[in-house]
Amino acid sequence: MNKLKACPTCRENADSQRKSHHDEKTVRDLVNRMNRIEGQVRGIKGMIERRVYCDDILNQISSAQSALHGAAQLLLEKHMKTCVSEQLQAGDHQVVDELVKTIFKLIK
């Protein structure tokens, strides 16, 4: 379990899991992006099964990776504008360490 203080709207639930509190539009956008990515990955799997030319498959993999990157950017932006901002305002500066670790994972 993470020792960071949860912002008032990210409080841990009974299962000790932190929850996000994004607006419905953001949730819809992220879910739609994940649905498209899921479809792309299924398509790539089908291409492999049909033994499609490697370069064509690699191009589709690159496209799926770009889509995941875009979803991560959107989620990171919303996280910084809500959860991180609120935790900093509440005096919890440990959130910066958590954010740095997350950004390092994303830019690997």
mmCIF file of N, CA and C in Angstrom:
data_model
loop_
_atom_site.group_PDB
_atom_site.id
_atom_site.type_symbol
_atom_site.label_atom_id
_atom_site.label_comp_id
_atom_site.label_asym_id
_atom_site.label_seq_id
_atom_site.Cartn_x
_atom_site.Cartn_y
_atom_site.Cartn_z
ATOM 1 N N MET A 1 0.845 -1.181 0.000
ATOM 2 C CA MET A 1 0.000 0.000 0.000
ATOM 3 C C MET A 1 0.887 1.240 0.000
ATOM 4 N N ASN A 2 0.501 2.234 -0.734
ATOM 5 C CA ASN A 2 1.259 3.461 -0.858
ATOM 6 C C ASN A 2 1.058 4.315 0.391
ATOM 7 N N LYS A 3 2.137 4.948 0.853
ATOM 8 C CA LYS A 3 2.054 5.752 2.066
ATOM 9 C C LYS A 3 1.675 7.212 1.794
ATOM 10 N N LEU A 4 1.417 7.553 0.518
ATOM 11 C CA LEU A 4 1.014 8.922 0.215
ATOM 12 C C LEU A 4 -0.364 9.190 0.793
ATOM 13 N N LYS A 5 -0.551 10.414 1.225
ATOM 14 C CA LYS A 5 -1.884 10.822 1.668
ATOM 15 C C LYS A 5 -2.743 10.970 0.423
ATOM 16 N N ALA A 6 -3.935 10.483 0.464
ATOM 17 C CA ALA A 6 -4.819 10.642 -0.681
ATOM 18 C C ALA A 6 -5.442 12.032 -0.638
ATOM 19 N N CYS A 7 -5.617 12.617 -1.814
ATOM 20 C CA CYS A 7 -6.317 13.893 -1.841
ATOM 21 C C CYS A 7 -7.760 13.632 -1.423
ATOM 22 N N PRO A 8 -8.500 14.646 -1.026
ATOM 23 C CA PRO A 8 -9.839 14.430 -0.478
ATOM 24 C C PRO A 8 -10.762 13.608 -1.382
ATOM 25 N N THR A 9 -10.626 13.729 -2.687
ATOM 26 C CA THR A 9 -11.518 12.978 -3.573
ATOM 27 C C THR A 9 -10.888 11.697 -4.097
ATOM 28 N N CYS A 10 -9.647 11.399 -3.727
ATOM 29 C CA CYS A 10 -8.970 10.162 -4.140
ATOM 30 C C CYS A 10 -8.846 9.186 -2.976
ATOM 31 N N ARG A 11 -9.558 9.415 -1.917
ATOM 32 C CA ARG A 11 -9.388 8.605 -0.707
ATOM 33 C C ARG A 11 -9.469 7.117 -1.018
ATOM 34 N N GLU A 12 -8.768 6.354 -0.210
ATOM 35 C CA GLU A 12 -8.792 4.909 -0.366
ATOM 36 C C GLU A 12 -10.167 4.378 -0.009
ATOM 37 N N ASN A 13 -10.568 3.317 -0.722
ATOM 38 C CA ASN A 13 -11.854 2.696 -0.412
ATOM 39 C C ASN A 13 -11.638 1.559 0.577
ATOM 40 N N ALA A 14 -12.661 0.771 0.817
ATOM 41 C CA ALA A 14 -12.574 -0.317 1.800
ATOM 42 C C ALA A 14 -11.510 -1.344 1.425
ATOM 43 N N ASP A 15 -11.174 -1.454 0.145
ATOM 44 C CA ASP A 15 -10.158 -2.403 -0.317
ATOM 45 C C ASP A 15 -8.756 -1.802 -0.278
ATOM 46 N N SER A 16 -8.593 -0.640 0.316
ATOM 47 C CA SER A 16 -7.310 0.071 0.402
ATOM 48 C C SER A 16 -6.744 0.412 -0.968
ATOM 49 N N GLN A 17 -7.610 0.670 -1.923
ATOM 50 C CA GLN A 17 -7.169 1.067 -3.251
ATOM 51 C C GLN A 17 -7.512 2.533 -3.482
ATOM 52 N N ARG A 18 -6.535 3.276 -3.973
ATOM 53 C CA ARG A 18 -6.815 4.671 -4.307
ATOM 54 C C ARG A 18 -7.671 4.706 -5.568
ATOM 55 N N LYS A 19 -8.518 5.689 -5.663
ATOM 56 C CA LYS A 19 -9.421 5.828 -6.803
ATOM 57 C C LYS A 19 -9.186 7.177 -7.471
ATOM 58 N N SER A 20 -9.343 7.194 -8.792
ATOM 59 C CA SER A 20 -9.263 8.468 -9.497
ATOM 60 C C SER A 20 -10.636 9.128 -9.456
ATOM 61 N N HIS A 21 -10.654 10.394 -9.789
ATOM 62 C CA HIS A 21 -11.923 11.118 -9.785
ATOM 63 C C HIS A 21 -12.025 11.997 -11.024
ATOM 64 N N HIS A 22 -11.821 11.361 -12.168
ATOM 65 C CA HIS A 22 -11.890 12.103 -13.426
ATOM 66 C C HIS A 22 -13.346 12.334 -13.817
ATOM 67 N N ASP A 23 -13.557 13.417 -14.551
ATOM 68 C CA ASP A 23 -14.910 13.717 -15.014
ATOM 69 C C ASP A 23 -15.342 12.663 -16.039
ATOM 70 N N GLU A 24 -16.637 12.596 -16.269
ATOM 71 C CA GLU A 24 -17.198 11.576 -17.164
ATOM 72 C C GLU A 24 -16.640 11.670 -18.580
ATOM 73 N N LYS A 25 -16.398 12.875 -19.062
ATOM 74 C CA LYS A 25 -15.855 13.040 -20.412
ATOM 75 C C LYS A 25 -14.479 12.394 -20.520
ATOM 76 N N THR A 26 -13.640 12.601 -19.523
ATOM 77 C CA THR A 26 -12.304 12.009 -19.526
ATOM 78 C C THR A 26 -12.387 10.494 -19.467
ATOM 79 N N VAL A 27 -13.248 9.976 -18.605
ATOM 80 C CA VAL A 27 -13.407 8.522 -18.493
ATOM 81 C C VAL A 27 -13.872 7.954 -19.830
ATOM 82 N N ARG A 28 -14.876 8.598 -20.446
ATOM 83 C CA ARG A 28 -15.380 8.135 -21.751
ATOM 84 C C ARG A 28 -14.273 8.156 -22.796
ATOM 85 N N ASP A 29 -13.504 9.241 -22.822
ATOM 86 C CA ASP A 29 -12.416 9.374 -23.796
ATOM 87 C C ASP A 29 -11.385 8.262 -23.605
ATOM 88 N N LEU A 30 -10.995 8.029 -22.367
ATOM 89 C CA LEU A 30 -9.998 6.979 -22.101
ATOM 90 C C LEU A 30 -10.533 5.589 -22.442
ATOM 91 N N VAL A 31 -11.784 5.321 -22.095
ATOM 92 C CA VAL A 31 -12.381 4.018 -22.413
ATOM 93 C C VAL A 31 -12.475 3.841 -23.931
ATOM 94 N N ASN A 32 -12.887 4.876 -24.643
ATOM 95 C CA ASN A 32 -12.956 4.794 -26.110
ATOM 96 C C ASN A 32 -11.580 4.534 -26.717
ATOM 97 N N ARG A 33 -10.567 5.210 -26.190
ATOM 98 C CA ARG A 33 -9.210 4.982 -26.678
ATOM 99 C C ARG A 33 -8.782 3.540 -26.430
ATOM 100 N N MET A 34 -9.078 3.031 -25.237
ATOM 101 C CA MET A 34 -8.706 1.641 -24.917
ATOM 102 C C MET A 34 -9.448 0.653 -25.809
ATOM 103 N N ASN A 35 -10.706 0.932 -26.115
ATOM 104 C CA ASN A 35 -11.463 0.055 -27.011
ATOM 105 C C ASN A 35 -10.836 0.022 -28.402
ATOM 106 N N ARG A 36 -10.426 1.198 -28.902
ATOM 107 C CA ARG A 36 -9.778 1.242 -30.216
ATOM 108 C C ARG A 36 -8.453 0.486 -30.191
ATOM 109 N N ILE A 37 -7.686 0.679 -29.130
ATOM 110 C CA ILE A 37 -6.394 0.000 -29.006
ATOM 111 C C ILE A 37 -6.599 -1.512 -28.922
ATOM 112 N N GLU A 38 -7.600 -1.914 -28.163
ATOM 113 C CA GLU A 38 -7.909 -3.344 -28.060
ATOM 114 C C GLU A 38 -8.223 -3.918 -29.441
ATOM 115 N N GLY A 39 -8.984 -3.178 -30.225
ATOM 116 C CA GLY A 39 -9.286 -3.602 -31.595
ATOM 117 C C GLY A 39 -8.034 -3.673 -32.458
ATOM 118 N N GLN A 40 -7.137 -2.694 -32.283
ATOM 119 C CA GLN A 40 -5.880 -2.716 -33.035
ATOM 120 C C GLN A 40 -5.066 -3.959 -32.688
ATOM 121 N N VAL A 41 -4.986 -4.280 -31.406
ATOM 122 C CA VAL A 41 -4.196 -5.434 -30.968
ATOM 123 C C VAL A 41 -4.822 -6.723 -31.501
ATOM 124 N N ARG A 42 -6.143 -6.829 -31.466
ATOM 125 C CA ARG A 42 -6.794 -8.013 -32.041
ATOM 126 C C ARG A 42 -6.499 -8.118 -33.532
ATOM 127 N N GLY A 43 -6.503 -6.962 -34.205
ATOM 128 C CA GLY A 43 -6.178 -6.953 -35.629
ATOM 129 C C GLY A 43 -4.749 -7.413 -35.895
ATOM 130 N N ILE A 44 -3.827 -6.974 -35.049
ATOM 131 C CA ILE A 44 -2.425 -7.382 -35.189
ATOM 132 C C ILE A 44 -2.305 -8.893 -34.987
ATOM 133 N N LYS A 45 -2.983 -9.410 -33.986
ATOM 134 C CA LYS A 45 -2.966 -10.851 -33.745
ATOM 135 C C LYS A 45 -3.457 -11.596 -34.979
ATOM 136 N N GLY A 46 -4.537 -11.114 -35.564
ATOM 137 C CA GLY A 46 -5.075 -11.737 -36.778
ATOM 138 C C GLY A 46 -4.084 -11.673 -37.929
ATOM 139 N N MET A 47 -3.390 -10.563 -38.044
ATOM 140 C CA MET A 47 -2.375 -10.428 -39.103
ATOM 141 C C MET A 47 -1.272 -11.468 -38.916
ATOM 142 N N ILE A 48 -0.866 -11.665 -37.679
ATOM 143 C CA ILE A 48 0.187 -12.647 -37.397
ATOM 144 C C ILE A 48 -0.318 -14.048 -37.754
ATOM 145 N N GLU A 49 -1.544 -14.346 -37.355
ATOM 146 C CA GLU A 49 -2.117 -15.656 -37.652
ATOM 147 C C GLU A 49 -2.255 -15.893 -39.153
ATOM 148 N N ARG A 50 -2.520 -14.837 -39.914
ATOM 149 C CA ARG A 50 -2.657 -14.942 -41.370
ATOM 150 C C ARG A 50 -1.309 -14.833 -42.082
ATOM 151 N N ARG A 51 -0.259 -14.676 -41.292
ATOM 152 C CA ARG A 51 1.105 -14.575 -41.794
ATOM 153 C C ARG A 51 1.282 -13.412 -42.783
ATOM 154 N N VAL A 52 0.710 -12.282 -42.391
ATOM 155 C CA VAL A 52 0.851 -11.051 -43.169
ATOM 156 C C VAL A 52 2.319 -10.628 -43.133
ATOM 157 N N TYR A 53 2.746 -9.914 -44.140
ATOM 158 C CA TYR A 53 4.131 -9.445 -44.271
ATOM 159 C C TYR A 53 4.569 -8.692 -43.008
ATOM 160 N N CYS A 54 5.746 -9.025 -42.513
ATOM 161 C CA CYS A 54 6.258 -8.505 -41.238
ATOM 162 C C CYS A 54 6.218 -6.979 -41.155
ATOM 163 N N ASP A 55 6.620 -6.287 -42.213
ATOM 164 C CA ASP A 55 6.663 -4.827 -42.180
ATOM 165 C C ASP A 55 5.272 -4.243 -41.950
ATOM 166 N N ASP A 56 4.260 -4.862 -42.530
ATOM 167 C CA ASP A 56 2.887 -4.395 -42.335
ATOM 168 C C ASP A 56 2.457 -4.573 -40.879
ATOM 169 N N ILE A 57 2.846 -5.696 -40.286
ATOM 170 C CA ILE A 57 2.517 -5.944 -38.876
ATOM 171 C C ILE A 57 3.252 -4.943 -37.990
ATOM 172 N N LEU A 58 4.516 -4.722 -38.277
ATOM 173 C CA LEU A 58 5.304 -3.774 -37.477
ATOM 174 C C LEU A 58 4.717 -2.376 -37.534
ATOM 175 N N ASN A 59 4.205 -1.970 -38.692
ATOM 176 C CA ASN A 59 3.563 -0.656 -38.809
ATOM 177 C C ASN A 59 2.317 -0.579 -37.925
ATOM 178 N N GLN A 60 1.556 -1.666 -37.863
ATOM 179 C CA GLN A 60 0.361 -1.688 -37.024
ATOM 180 C C GLN A 60 0.733 -1.683 -35.528
ATOM 181 N N ILE A 61 1.813 -2.387 -35.184
ATOM 182 C CA ILE A 61 2.290 -2.367 -33.802
ATOM 183 C C ILE A 61 2.704 -0.950 -33.422
ATOM 184 N N SER A 62 3.402 -0.274 -34.315
ATOM 185 C CA SER A 62 3.815 1.106 -34.054
ATOM 186 C C SER A 62 2.600 2.008 -33.841
ATOM 187 N N SER A 63 1.576 1.794 -34.624
ATOM 188 C CA SER A 63 0.343 2.584 -34.490
ATOM 189 C C SER A 63 -0.317 2.330 -33.132
ATOM 190 N N ALA A 64 -0.353 1.083 -32.699
ATOM 191 C CA ALA A 64 -0.954 0.758 -31.398
ATOM 192 C C ALA A 64 -0.127 1.362 -30.259
ATOM 193 N N GLN A 65 1.191 1.321 -30.391
ATOM 194 C CA GLN A 65 2.052 1.926 -29.372
ATOM 195 C C GLN A 65 1.806 3.433 -29.285
ATOM 196 N N SER A 66 1.645 4.084 -30.430
ATOM 197 C CA SER A 66 1.369 5.525 -30.445
ATOM 198 C C SER A 66 0.038 5.830 -29.776
ATOM 199 N N ALA A 67 -0.938 4.981 -30.019
ATOM 200 C CA ALA A 67 -2.253 5.179 -29.401
ATOM 201 C C ALA A 67 -2.164 5.030 -27.878
ATOM 202 N N LEU A 68 -1.410 4.046 -27.411
ATOM 203 C CA LEU A 68 -1.205 3.884 -25.967
ATOM 204 C C LEU A 68 -0.478 5.091 -25.382
ATOM 205 N N HIS A 69 0.505 5.573 -26.107
ATOM 206 C CA HIS A 69 1.256 6.748 -25.646
ATOM 207 C C HIS A 69 0.317 7.956 -25.510
ATOM 208 N N GLY A 70 -0.560 8.138 -26.472
ATOM 209 C CA GLY A 70 -1.520 9.244 -26.414
ATOM 210 C C GLY A 70 -2.449 9.128 -25.225
ATOM 211 N N ALA A 71 -2.917 7.915 -24.939
ATOM 212 C CA ALA A 71 -3.789 7.700 -23.783
ATOM 213 C C ALA A 71 -3.029 7.984 -22.489
ATOM 214 N N ALA A 72 -1.770 7.564 -22.436
ATOM 215 C CA ALA A 72 -0.950 7.817 -21.240
ATOM 216 C C ALA A 72 -0.739 9.317 -21.041
ATOM 217 N N GLN A 73 -0.510 10.044 -22.125
ATOM 218 C CA GLN A 73 -0.326 11.494 -22.018
ATOM 219 C C GLN A 73 -1.578 12.164 -21.462
ATOM 220 N N LEU A 74 -2.740 11.768 -21.965
ATOM 221 C CA LEU A 74 -3.993 12.345 -21.481
ATOM 222 C C LEU A 74 -4.189 12.035 -20.000
ATOM 223 N N LEU A 75 -3.962 10.790 -19.615
ATOM 224 C CA LEU A 75 -4.141 10.405 -18.224
ATOM 225 C C LEU A 75 -3.139 11.119 -17.319
ATOM 226 N N LEU A 76 -1.904 11.253 -17.765
ATOM 227 C CA LEU A 76 -0.891 11.966 -16.981
ATOM 228 C C LEU A 76 -1.280 13.428 -16.789
ATOM 229 N N GLU A 77 -1.756 14.057 -17.853
ATOM 230 C CA GLU A 77 -2.186 15.459 -17.751
ATOM 231 C C GLU A 77 -3.312 15.613 -16.731
ATOM 232 N N LYS A 78 -4.318 14.759 -16.834
ATOM 233 C CA LYS A 78 -5.458 14.847 -15.905
ATOM 234 C C LYS A 78 -5.010 14.548 -14.478
ATOM 235 N N HIS A 79 -4.114 13.572 -14.313
ATOM 236 C CA HIS A 79 -3.603 13.210 -12.990
ATOM 237 C C HIS A 79 -2.888 14.403 -12.355
ATOM 238 N N MET A 80 -2.070 15.080 -13.152
ATOM 239 C CA MET A 80 -1.322 16.214 -12.625
ATOM 240 C C MET A 80 -2.243 17.380 -12.262
ATOM 241 N N LYS A 81 -3.275 17.586 -13.052
ATOM 242 C CA LYS A 81 -4.181 18.708 -12.818
ATOM 243 C C LYS A 81 -5.169 18.450 -11.686
ATOM 244 N N THR A 82 -5.349 17.188 -11.314
ATOM 245 C CA THR A 82 -6.304 16.884 -10.245
ATOM 246 C C THR A 82 -5.571 16.311 -9.038
ATOM 247 N N CYS A 83 -5.281 15.037 -9.077
ATOM 248 C CA CYS A 83 -4.717 14.330 -7.916
ATOM 249 C C CYS A 83 -3.436 14.980 -7.401
ATOM 250 N N VAL A 84 -2.475 15.199 -8.283
ATOM 251 C CA VAL A 84 -1.182 15.742 -7.853
ATOM 252 C C VAL A 84 -1.362 17.153 -7.301
ATOM 253 N N SER A 85 -2.090 17.980 -8.018
ATOM 254 C CA SER A 85 -2.318 19.356 -7.592
ATOM 255 C C SER A 85 -2.977 19.405 -6.212
ATOM 256 N N GLU A 86 -4.003 18.575 -6.018
ATOM 257 C CA GLU A 86 -4.714 18.578 -4.744
ATOM 258 C C GLU A 86 -3.838 18.074 -3.604
ATOM 259 N N GLN A 87 -3.010 17.063 -3.882
ATOM 260 C CA GLN A 87 -2.125 16.553 -2.834
ATOM 261 C C GLN A 87 -1.065 17.588 -2.464
ATOM 262 N N LEU A 88 -0.558 18.316 -3.446
ATOM 263 C CA LEU A 88 0.414 19.372 -3.155
ATOM 264 C C LEU A 88 -0.231 20.475 -2.319
ATOM 265 N N GLN A 89 -1.459 20.857 -2.675
ATOM 266 C CA GLN A 89 -2.163 21.886 -1.912
ATOM 267 C C GLN A 89 -2.427 21.438 -0.478
ATOM 268 N N ALA A 90 -2.556 20.116 -0.293
ATOM 269 C CA ALA A 90 -2.787 19.582 1.052
ATOM 270 C C ALA A 90 -1.477 19.409 1.813
ATOM 271 N N GLY A 91 -0.362 19.777 1.182
ATOM 272 C CA GLY A 91 0.930 19.707 1.853
ATOM 273 C C GLY A 91 1.667 18.391 1.701
ATOM 274 N N ASP A 92 1.175 17.509 0.859
ATOM 275 C CA ASP A 92 1.821 16.207 0.662
ATOM 276 C C ASP A 92 2.779 16.298 -0.523
ATOM 277 N N HIS A 93 4.027 16.586 -0.240
ATOM 278 C CA HIS A 93 5.016 16.763 -1.303
ATOM 279 C C HIS A 93 5.640 15.446 -1.742
ATOM 280 N N GLN A 94 5.311 14.343 -1.067
ATOM 281 C CA GLN A 94 5.783 13.028 -1.505
ATOM 282 C C GLN A 94 5.200 12.663 -2.862
ATOM 283 N N VAL A 95 4.091 13.270 -3.214
ATOM 284 C CA VAL A 95 3.458 12.980 -4.495
ATOM 285 C C VAL A 95 4.399 13.311 -5.653
ATOM 286 N N VAL A 96 5.300 14.238 -5.455
ATOM 287 C CA VAL A 96 6.257 14.601 -6.507
ATOM 288 C C VAL A 96 7.172 13.414 -6.802
ATOM 289 N N ASP A 97 7.641 12.720 -5.764
ATOM 290 C CA ASP A 97 8.478 11.539 -5.965
ATOM 291 C C ASP A 97 7.730 10.463 -6.736
ATOM 292 N N GLU A 98 6.476 10.258 -6.372
ATOM 293 C CA GLU A 98 5.654 9.273 -7.083
ATOM 294 C C GLU A 98 5.505 9.666 -8.551
ATOM 295 N N LEU A 99 5.255 10.935 -8.804
ATOM 296 C CA LEU A 99 5.075 11.422 -10.166
ATOM 297 C C LEU A 99 6.353 11.269 -10.982
ATOM 298 N N VAL A 100 7.486 11.582 -10.394
ATOM 299 C CA VAL A 100 8.764 11.446 -11.093
ATOM 300 C C VAL A 100 8.987 9.990 -11.502
ATOM 301 N N LYS A 101 8.735 9.062 -10.594
ATOM 302 C CA LYS A 101 8.892 7.638 -10.909
ATOM 303 C C LYS A 101 7.983 7.234 -12.060
ATOM 304 N N THR A 102 6.761 7.716 -12.027
ATOM 305 C CA THR A 102 5.806 7.393 -13.089
ATOM 306 C C THR A 102 6.269 7.954 -14.427
ATOM 307 N N ILE A 103 6.724 9.190 -14.441
ATOM 308 C CA ILE A 103 7.191 9.802 -15.686
ATOM 309 C C ILE A 103 8.402 9.047 -16.222
ATOM 310 N N PHE A 104 9.322 8.651 -15.347
ATOM 311 C CA PHE A 104 10.486 7.881 -15.789
ATOM 312 C C PHE A 104 10.057 6.565 -16.448
ATOM 313 N N LYS A 105 9.040 5.923 -15.898
ATOM 314 C CA LYS A 105 8.540 4.682 -16.508
ATOM 315 C C LYS A 105 7.954 4.951 -17.889
ATOM 316 N N LEU A 106 7.267 6.076 -18.024
ATOM 317 C CA LEU A 106 6.634 6.403 -19.306
ATOM 318 C C LEU A 106 7.643 6.759 -20.396
ATOM 319 N N ILE A 107 8.788 7.333 -20.009
ATOM 320 C CA ILE A 107 9.737 7.772 -21.030
ATOM 321 C C ILE A 107 10.833 6.743 -21.316
ATOM 322 N N LYS A 108 10.760 5.596 -20.706
ATOM 323 C CA LYS A 108 11.736 4.531 -20.963
ATOM 324 C C LYS A 108 11.785 4.187 -22.424
#
